[in-house]
Short mmCIF file of C-alpha atoms in Angstrom, two decimals:
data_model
loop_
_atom_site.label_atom_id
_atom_site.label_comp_id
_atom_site.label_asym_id
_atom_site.label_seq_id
_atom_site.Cartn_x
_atom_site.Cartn_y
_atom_site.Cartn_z
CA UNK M 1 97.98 130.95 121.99
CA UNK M 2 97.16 127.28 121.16
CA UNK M 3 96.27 126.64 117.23
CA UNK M 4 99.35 129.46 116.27
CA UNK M 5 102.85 130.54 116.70
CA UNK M 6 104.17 131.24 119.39
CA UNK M 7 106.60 134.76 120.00
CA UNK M 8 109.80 132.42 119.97
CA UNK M 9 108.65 130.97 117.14
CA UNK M 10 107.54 133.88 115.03
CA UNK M 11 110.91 135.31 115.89
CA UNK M 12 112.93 131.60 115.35
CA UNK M 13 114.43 132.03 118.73
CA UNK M 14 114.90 129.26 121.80
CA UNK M 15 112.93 129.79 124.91
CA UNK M 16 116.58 130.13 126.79
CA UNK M 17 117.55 132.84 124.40
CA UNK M 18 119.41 135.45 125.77
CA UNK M 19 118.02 139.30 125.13
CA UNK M 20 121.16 139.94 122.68
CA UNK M 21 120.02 137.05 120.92
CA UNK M 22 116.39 138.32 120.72
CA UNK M 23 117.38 141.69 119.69
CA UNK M 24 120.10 140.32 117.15
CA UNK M 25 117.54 138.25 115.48
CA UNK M 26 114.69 140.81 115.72
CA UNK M 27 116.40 143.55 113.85
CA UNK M 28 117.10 141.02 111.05
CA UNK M 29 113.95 140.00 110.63
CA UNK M 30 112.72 143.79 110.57
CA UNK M 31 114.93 144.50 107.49
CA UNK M 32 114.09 141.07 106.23
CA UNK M 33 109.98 141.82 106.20
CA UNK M 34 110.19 145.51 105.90
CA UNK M 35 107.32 146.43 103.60
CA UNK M 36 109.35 148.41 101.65
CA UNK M 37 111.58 145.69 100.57
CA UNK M 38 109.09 142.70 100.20
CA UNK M 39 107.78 142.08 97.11
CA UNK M 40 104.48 140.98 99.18
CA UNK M 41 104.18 143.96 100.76
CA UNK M 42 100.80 143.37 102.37
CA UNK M 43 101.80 139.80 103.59
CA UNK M 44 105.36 141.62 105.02
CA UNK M 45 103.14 144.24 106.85
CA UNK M 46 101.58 141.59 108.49
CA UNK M 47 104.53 139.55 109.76
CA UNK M 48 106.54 143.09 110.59
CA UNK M 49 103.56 144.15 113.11
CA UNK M 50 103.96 140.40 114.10
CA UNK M 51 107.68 140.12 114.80
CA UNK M 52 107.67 144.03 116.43
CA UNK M 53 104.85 142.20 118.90
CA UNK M 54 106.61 139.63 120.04
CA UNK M 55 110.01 141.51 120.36
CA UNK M 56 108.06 144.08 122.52
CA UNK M 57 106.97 140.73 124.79
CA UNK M 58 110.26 138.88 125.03
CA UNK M 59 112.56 142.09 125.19
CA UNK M 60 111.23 143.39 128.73
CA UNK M 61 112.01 140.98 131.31
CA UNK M 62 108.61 140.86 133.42
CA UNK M 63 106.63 140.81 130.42
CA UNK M 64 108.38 137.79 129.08
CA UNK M 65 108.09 135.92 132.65
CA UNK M 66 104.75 136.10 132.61
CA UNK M 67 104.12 135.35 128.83
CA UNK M 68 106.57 131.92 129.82
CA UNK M 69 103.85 131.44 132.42
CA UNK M 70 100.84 132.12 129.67
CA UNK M 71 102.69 129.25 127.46
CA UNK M 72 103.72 126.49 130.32
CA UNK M 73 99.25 127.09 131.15
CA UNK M 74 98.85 126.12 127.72
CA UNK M 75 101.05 123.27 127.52
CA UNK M 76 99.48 121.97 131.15
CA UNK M 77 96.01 122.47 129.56
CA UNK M 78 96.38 119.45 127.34
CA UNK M 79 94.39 116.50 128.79
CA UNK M 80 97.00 114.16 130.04
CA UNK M 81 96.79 110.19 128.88
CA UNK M 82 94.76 108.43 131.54
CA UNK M 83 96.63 105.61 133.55
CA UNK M 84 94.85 103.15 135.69
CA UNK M 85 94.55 104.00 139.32
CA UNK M 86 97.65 102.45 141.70
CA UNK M 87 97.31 100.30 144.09
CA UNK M 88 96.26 101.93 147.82
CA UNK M 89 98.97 103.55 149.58
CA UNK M 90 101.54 103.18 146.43
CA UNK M 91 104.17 105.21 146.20
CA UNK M 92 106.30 107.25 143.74
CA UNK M 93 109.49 109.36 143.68
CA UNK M 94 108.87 109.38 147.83
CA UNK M 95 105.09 110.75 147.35
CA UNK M 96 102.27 109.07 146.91
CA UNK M 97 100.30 109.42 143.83
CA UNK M 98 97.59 111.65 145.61
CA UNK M 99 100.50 114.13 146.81
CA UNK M 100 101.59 113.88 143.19
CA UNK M 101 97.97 114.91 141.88
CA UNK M 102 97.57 117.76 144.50
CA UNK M 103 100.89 118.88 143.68
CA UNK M 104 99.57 119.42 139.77
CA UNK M 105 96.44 120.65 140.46
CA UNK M 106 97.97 123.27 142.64
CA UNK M 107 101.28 124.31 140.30
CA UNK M 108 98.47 125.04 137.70
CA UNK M 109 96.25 127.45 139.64
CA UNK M 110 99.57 128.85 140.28
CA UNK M 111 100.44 129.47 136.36
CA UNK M 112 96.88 130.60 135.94
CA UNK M 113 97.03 133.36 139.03
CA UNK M 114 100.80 134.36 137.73
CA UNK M 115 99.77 134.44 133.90
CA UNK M 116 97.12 136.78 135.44
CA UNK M 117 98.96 139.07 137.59
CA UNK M 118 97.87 137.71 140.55
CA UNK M 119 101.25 137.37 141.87
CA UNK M 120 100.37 137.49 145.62
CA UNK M 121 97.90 133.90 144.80
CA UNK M 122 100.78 132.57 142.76
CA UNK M 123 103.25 132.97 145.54
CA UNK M 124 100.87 131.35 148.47
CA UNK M 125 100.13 128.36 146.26
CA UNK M 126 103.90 128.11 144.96
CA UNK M 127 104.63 127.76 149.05
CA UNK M 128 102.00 125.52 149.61
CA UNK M 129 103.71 123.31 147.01
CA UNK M 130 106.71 124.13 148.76
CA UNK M 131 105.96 122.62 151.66
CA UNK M 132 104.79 119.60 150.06
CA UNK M 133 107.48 118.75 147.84
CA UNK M 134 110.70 120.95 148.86
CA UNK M 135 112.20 119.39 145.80
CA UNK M 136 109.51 121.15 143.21
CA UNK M 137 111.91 122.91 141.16
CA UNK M 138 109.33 124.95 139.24
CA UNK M 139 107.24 126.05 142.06
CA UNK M 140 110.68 127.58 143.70
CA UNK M 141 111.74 129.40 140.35
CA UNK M 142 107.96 130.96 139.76
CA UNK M 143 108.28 132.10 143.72
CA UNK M 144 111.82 133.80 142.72
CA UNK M 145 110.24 135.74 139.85
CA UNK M 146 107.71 136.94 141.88
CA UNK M 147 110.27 138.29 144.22
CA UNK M 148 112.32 140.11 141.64
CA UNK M 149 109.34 141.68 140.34
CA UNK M 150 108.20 142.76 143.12
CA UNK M 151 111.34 144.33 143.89
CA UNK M 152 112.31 141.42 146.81
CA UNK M 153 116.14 141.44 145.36
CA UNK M 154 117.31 139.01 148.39
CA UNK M 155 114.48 136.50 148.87
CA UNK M 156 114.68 136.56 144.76
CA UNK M 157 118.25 136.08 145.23
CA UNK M 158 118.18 132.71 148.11
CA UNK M 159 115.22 131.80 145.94
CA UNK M 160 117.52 131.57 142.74
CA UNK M 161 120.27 129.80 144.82
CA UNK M 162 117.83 127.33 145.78
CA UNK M 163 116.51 126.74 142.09
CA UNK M 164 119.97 126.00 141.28
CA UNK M 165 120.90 123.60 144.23
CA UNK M 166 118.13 121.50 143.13
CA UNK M 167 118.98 121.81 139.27
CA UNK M 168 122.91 123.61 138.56
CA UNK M 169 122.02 123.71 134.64
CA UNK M 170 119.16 125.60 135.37
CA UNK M 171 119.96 128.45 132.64
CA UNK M 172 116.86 131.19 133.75
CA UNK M 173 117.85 131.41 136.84
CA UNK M 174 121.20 131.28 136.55
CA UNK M 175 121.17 133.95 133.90
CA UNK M 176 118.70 135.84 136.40
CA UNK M 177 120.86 135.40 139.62
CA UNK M 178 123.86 136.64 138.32
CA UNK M 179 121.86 139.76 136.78
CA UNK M 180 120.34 140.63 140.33
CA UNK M 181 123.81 140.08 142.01
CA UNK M 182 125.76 142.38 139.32
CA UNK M 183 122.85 145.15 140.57
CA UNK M 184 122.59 144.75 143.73
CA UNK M 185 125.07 147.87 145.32
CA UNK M 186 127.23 145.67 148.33
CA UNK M 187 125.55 146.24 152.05
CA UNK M 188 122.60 147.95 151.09
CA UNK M 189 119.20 145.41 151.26
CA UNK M 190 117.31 144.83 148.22
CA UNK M 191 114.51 144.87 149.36
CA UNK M 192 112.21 147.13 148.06
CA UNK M 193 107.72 146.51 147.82
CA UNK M 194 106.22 147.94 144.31
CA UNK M 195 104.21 150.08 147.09
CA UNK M 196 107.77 151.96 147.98
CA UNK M 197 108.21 151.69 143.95
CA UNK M 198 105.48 153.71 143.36
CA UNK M 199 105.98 156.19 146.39
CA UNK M 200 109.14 156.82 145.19
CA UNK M 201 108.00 157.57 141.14
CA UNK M 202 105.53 159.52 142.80
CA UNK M 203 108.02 161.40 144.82
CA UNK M 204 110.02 162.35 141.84
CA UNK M 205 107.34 163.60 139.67
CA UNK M 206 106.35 166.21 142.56
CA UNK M 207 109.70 167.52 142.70
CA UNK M 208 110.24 167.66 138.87
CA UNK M 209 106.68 169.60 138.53
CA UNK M 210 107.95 171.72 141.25
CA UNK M 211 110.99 172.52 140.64
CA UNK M 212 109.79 173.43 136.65
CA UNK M 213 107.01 175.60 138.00
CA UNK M 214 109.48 177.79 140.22
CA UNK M 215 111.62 178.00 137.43
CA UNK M 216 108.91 179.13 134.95
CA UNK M 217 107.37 181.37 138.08
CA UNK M 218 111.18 183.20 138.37
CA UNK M 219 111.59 183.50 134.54
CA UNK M 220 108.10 185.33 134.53
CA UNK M 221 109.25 188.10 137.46
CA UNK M 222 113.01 188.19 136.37
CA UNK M 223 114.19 191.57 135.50
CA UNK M 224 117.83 190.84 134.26
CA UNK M 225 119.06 192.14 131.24
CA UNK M 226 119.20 190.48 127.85
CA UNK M 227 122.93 189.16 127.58
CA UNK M 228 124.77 192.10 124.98
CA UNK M 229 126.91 188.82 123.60
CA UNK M 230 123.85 187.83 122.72
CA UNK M 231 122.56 190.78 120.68
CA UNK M 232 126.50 191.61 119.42
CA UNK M 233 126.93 187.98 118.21
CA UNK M 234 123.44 186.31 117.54
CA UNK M 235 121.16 188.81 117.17
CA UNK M 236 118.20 186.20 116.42
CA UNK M 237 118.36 185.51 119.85
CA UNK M 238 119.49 188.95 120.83
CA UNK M 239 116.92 189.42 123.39
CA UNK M 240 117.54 186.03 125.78
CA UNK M 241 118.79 186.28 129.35
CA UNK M 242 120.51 184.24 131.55
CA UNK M 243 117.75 183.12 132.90
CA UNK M 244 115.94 182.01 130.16
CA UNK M 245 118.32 179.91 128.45
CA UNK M 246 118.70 178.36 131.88
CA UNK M 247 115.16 177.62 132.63
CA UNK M 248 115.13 175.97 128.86
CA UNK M 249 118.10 173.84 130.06
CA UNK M 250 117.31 172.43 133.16
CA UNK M 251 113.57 172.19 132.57
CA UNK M 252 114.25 170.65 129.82
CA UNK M 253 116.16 167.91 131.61
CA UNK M 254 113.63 167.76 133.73
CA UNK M 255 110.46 166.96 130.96
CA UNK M 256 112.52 164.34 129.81
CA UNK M 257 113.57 162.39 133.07
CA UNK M 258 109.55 162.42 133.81
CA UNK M 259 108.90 160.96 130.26
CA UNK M 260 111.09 158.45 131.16
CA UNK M 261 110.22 157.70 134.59
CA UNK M 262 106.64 157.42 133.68
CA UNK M 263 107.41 155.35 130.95
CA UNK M 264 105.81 157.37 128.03
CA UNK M 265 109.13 157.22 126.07
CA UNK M 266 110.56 154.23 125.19
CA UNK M 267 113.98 153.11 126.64
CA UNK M 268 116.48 156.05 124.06
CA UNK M 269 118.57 153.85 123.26
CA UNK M 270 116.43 151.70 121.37
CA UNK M 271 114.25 154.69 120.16
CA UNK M 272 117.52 157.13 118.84
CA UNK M 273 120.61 155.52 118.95
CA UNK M 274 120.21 153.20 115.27
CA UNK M 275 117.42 152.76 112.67
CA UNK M 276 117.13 151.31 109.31
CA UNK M 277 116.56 153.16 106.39
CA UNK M 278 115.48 151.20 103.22
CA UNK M 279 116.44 153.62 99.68
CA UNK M 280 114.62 152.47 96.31
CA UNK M 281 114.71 148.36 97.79
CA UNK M 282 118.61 148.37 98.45
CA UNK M 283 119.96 147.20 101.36
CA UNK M 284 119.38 148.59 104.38
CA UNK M 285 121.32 151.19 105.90
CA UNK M 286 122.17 152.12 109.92
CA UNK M 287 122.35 155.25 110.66
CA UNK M 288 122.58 157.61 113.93
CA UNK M 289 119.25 158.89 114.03
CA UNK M 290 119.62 160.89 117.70
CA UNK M 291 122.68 162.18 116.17
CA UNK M 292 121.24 163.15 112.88
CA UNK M 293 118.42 165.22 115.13
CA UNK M 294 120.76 166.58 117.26
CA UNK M 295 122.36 168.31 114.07
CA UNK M 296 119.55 169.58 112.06
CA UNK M 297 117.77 170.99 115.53
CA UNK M 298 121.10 173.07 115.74
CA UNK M 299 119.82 174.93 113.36
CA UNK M 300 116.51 174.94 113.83
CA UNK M 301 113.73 172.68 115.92
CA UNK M 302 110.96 172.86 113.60
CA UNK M 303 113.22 171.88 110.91
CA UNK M 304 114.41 168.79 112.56
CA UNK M 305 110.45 167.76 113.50
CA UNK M 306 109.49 168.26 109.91
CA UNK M 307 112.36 165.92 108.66
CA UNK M 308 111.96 163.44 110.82
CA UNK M 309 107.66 163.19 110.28
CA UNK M 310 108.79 163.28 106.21
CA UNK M 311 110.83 160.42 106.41
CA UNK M 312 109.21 158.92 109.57
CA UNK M 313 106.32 158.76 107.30
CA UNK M 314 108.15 157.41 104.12
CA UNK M 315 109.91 154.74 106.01
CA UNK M 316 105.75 154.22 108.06
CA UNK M 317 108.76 154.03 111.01
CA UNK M 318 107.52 157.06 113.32
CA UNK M 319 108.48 156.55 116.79
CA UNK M 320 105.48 157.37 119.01
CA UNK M 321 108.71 158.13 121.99
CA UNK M 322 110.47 160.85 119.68
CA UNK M 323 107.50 162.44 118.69
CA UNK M 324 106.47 162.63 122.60
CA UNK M 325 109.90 164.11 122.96
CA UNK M 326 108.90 166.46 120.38
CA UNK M 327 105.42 167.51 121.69
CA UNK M 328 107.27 168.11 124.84
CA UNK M 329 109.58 170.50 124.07
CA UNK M 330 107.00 172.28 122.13
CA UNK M 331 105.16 172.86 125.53
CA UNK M 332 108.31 173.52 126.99
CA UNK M 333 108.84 176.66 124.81
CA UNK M 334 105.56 177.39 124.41
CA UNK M 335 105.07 178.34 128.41
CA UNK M 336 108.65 179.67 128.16
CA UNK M 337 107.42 182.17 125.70
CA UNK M 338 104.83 183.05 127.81
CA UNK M 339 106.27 183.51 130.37
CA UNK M 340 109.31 185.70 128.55
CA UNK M 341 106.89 188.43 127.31
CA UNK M 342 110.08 190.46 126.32
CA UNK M 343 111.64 188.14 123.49
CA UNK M 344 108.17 185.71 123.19
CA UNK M 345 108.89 185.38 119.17
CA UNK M 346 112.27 184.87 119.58
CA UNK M 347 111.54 182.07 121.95
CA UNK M 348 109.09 180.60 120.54
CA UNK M 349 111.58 180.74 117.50
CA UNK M 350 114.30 179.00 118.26
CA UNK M 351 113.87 177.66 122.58
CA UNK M 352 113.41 174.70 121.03
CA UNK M 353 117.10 174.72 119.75
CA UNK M 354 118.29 174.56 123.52
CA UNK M 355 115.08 172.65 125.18
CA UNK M 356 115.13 169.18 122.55
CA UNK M 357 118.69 168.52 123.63
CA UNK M 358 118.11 168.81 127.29
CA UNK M 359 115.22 166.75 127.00
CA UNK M 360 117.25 163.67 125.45
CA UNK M 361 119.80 164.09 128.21
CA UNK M 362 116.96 163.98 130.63
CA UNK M 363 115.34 161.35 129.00
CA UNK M 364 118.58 159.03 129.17
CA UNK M 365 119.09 160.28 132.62
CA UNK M 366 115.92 158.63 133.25
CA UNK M 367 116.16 155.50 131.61
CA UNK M 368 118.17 154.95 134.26
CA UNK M 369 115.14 155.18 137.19
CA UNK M 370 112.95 152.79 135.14
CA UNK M 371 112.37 148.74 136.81
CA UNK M 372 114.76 146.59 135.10
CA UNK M 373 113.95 146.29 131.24
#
């Protein structure tokens, strides 16, 4: 990082920026630099990958902690200007100047094991430091970090409280302690290790895979009838059952909770809720593009994939999250169809009609399950 900008300022944010801030200013600079609306356009290519990489740092939480541990490393890495010695057994501030030298030495390897992910290091020296200087304001806000990423909600929580006895305008961890206090539910302990994290990701994914197999296992013996609305009303889809459109329904839910709990879909509401669309170097315009989706897959799921790669494409804006939510409900109807041997080209047809909407509900259902972004 030293010898260039740094993320806050490529983006021309504060270090105590809030995330509304950050966002605010992000999606301005996107339509600002948008290649399609420079005149430079290979010199705005280059700043929009630039801005999109540091929004993707300081927007999630952790990954901004530990990038604000990257740059205070950087900052302590600067040789310091070199004072005579002090007299023996001189004091200052209530150490003396060898506690004071330990005490820098050690809040270093700390910034170095927590800029590595080494949190369990950073935490022992950050109480060693502790216990040297109780006042060491710095040492007791890395130590609450630690905690909250960890999952430790009410050691992060008496940590915070601490950082801001010693220093009230403390902004981080005020900002911080009031977000783990509005999410902590009243009587139930917060405390919960990234081992237990994992179990219980792990624990969902088994019962999501499971309950989608018996599903696609009961659609493949099932020997109801098609549904004669069905064939009276829509006779494109003539041959469905009830069981099929309900495996397409709740399995679909179900693909897109796991994208979402395993984090291979961005968070939906940044990925669907509102893009930019640039026409012949106007201004930009907003525009619903889950919605849009939605709409055109009502009519047809291929149709809506196509459009969006055409203009995904145009706009070089395709969201690697929507077409994961596409490739899954392809899957999704292709083993349906399979498994449906009596209306297989009708499913394969038009499932996807049913299966791409139940996959965004599931996929904001499990936004929801993520670790706080």
């Amino acid at each position: 990082m030293h010898g260039k900008r740094n993320y806050y300022e490529i983006l021309g944010v504060p270090r105590s920026a809030t995330p509304e801030q950050i966002k605010r200013r992000y999606r301005y600079l996107v339509r600002q630099y948008h290649p399609d609306v420079a005149k430079d356009k290979a010199a705005a290519k280059a700043a929009f990958i630039e801005i999109t990489e540091a929004y993707q740092t300081l927007s999630n939480p952790d990954r901004r902690i530990i990038y604000d541990a990257q740059l205070d490393a950087e900052m302590m890495r600067v040789p310091p200007r070199r004072e005579p010695p002090p007299p023996h057994g001189a004091q200052q501030h209530g150490k003396t100047y060898a506690e004071s030298s330990d005490i820098t030495r050690l809040f270093m390897e700390a910034e170095r094991a927590f800029a590595t992910a080494q949190f369990r290091t950073a935490a022992n020296i950050c109480r060693q430091i502790i216990s040297i200087d109780r006042r060491h304001i710095r040492a007791h806000l890395m130590l609450a970090n630690i905690y909250r990423m960890q999952g430790r909600i009410d050691e992060a929580i008496a940590m915070y409280t601490m950082v801001l006895q010693l220093d009230p305008r403390n902004a981080e961890a005020e900002a911080l302690l009031r977000k783990l206090a509005r999410t902590r539910k009243p009587g139930v302990s917060g405390v919960k290790s990234i081992e237990q994290q994992v179990a219980f990701r792990i624990g969902l994914n088994l019962i999501g895979v499971s309950i989608a197999g018996i599903l696609f296992i009961l659609l493949s013996i099932s020997a109801e009838p098609p549904l004669q609305v069905l064939a009276q009303y829509l006779p494109f889809i003539g041959k469905w059952n009830t069981m099929l459109i309900a495996v397409l329904l709740i399995n679909g839910v179900i693909f897109g909770f796991l994208l979402a709990l395993n984090d291979w879909v961005g968070r939906i509401d940044d990925e669907l809720v509102f893009q930019s669309i640039y026409v012949g170097g106007s201004r930009p315009m907003n525009y619903p593009i889950g919605l849009l989706l939605v709409l055109i897959n009502f009519f047809n799921f291929y149709l809506a994939a196509f459009i969006y790669i055409l203009f995904g494409s145009f706009q070089e804006s395709i969201s690697k999250s929507v077409a994961r939510a596409f490739a899954a409900t392809f899957i999704l109807v292709a083993i349906a169809a399979i498994m449906y041997s009596v209306g297989r080209s009708q499913v394969l047809m038009f499932g996807g009609n049913l299966a791409f909407p139940a996959i965004l509900i599931g996929w904001g259902i499990g936004d929801t399950f993520r670790p706080g972004w």
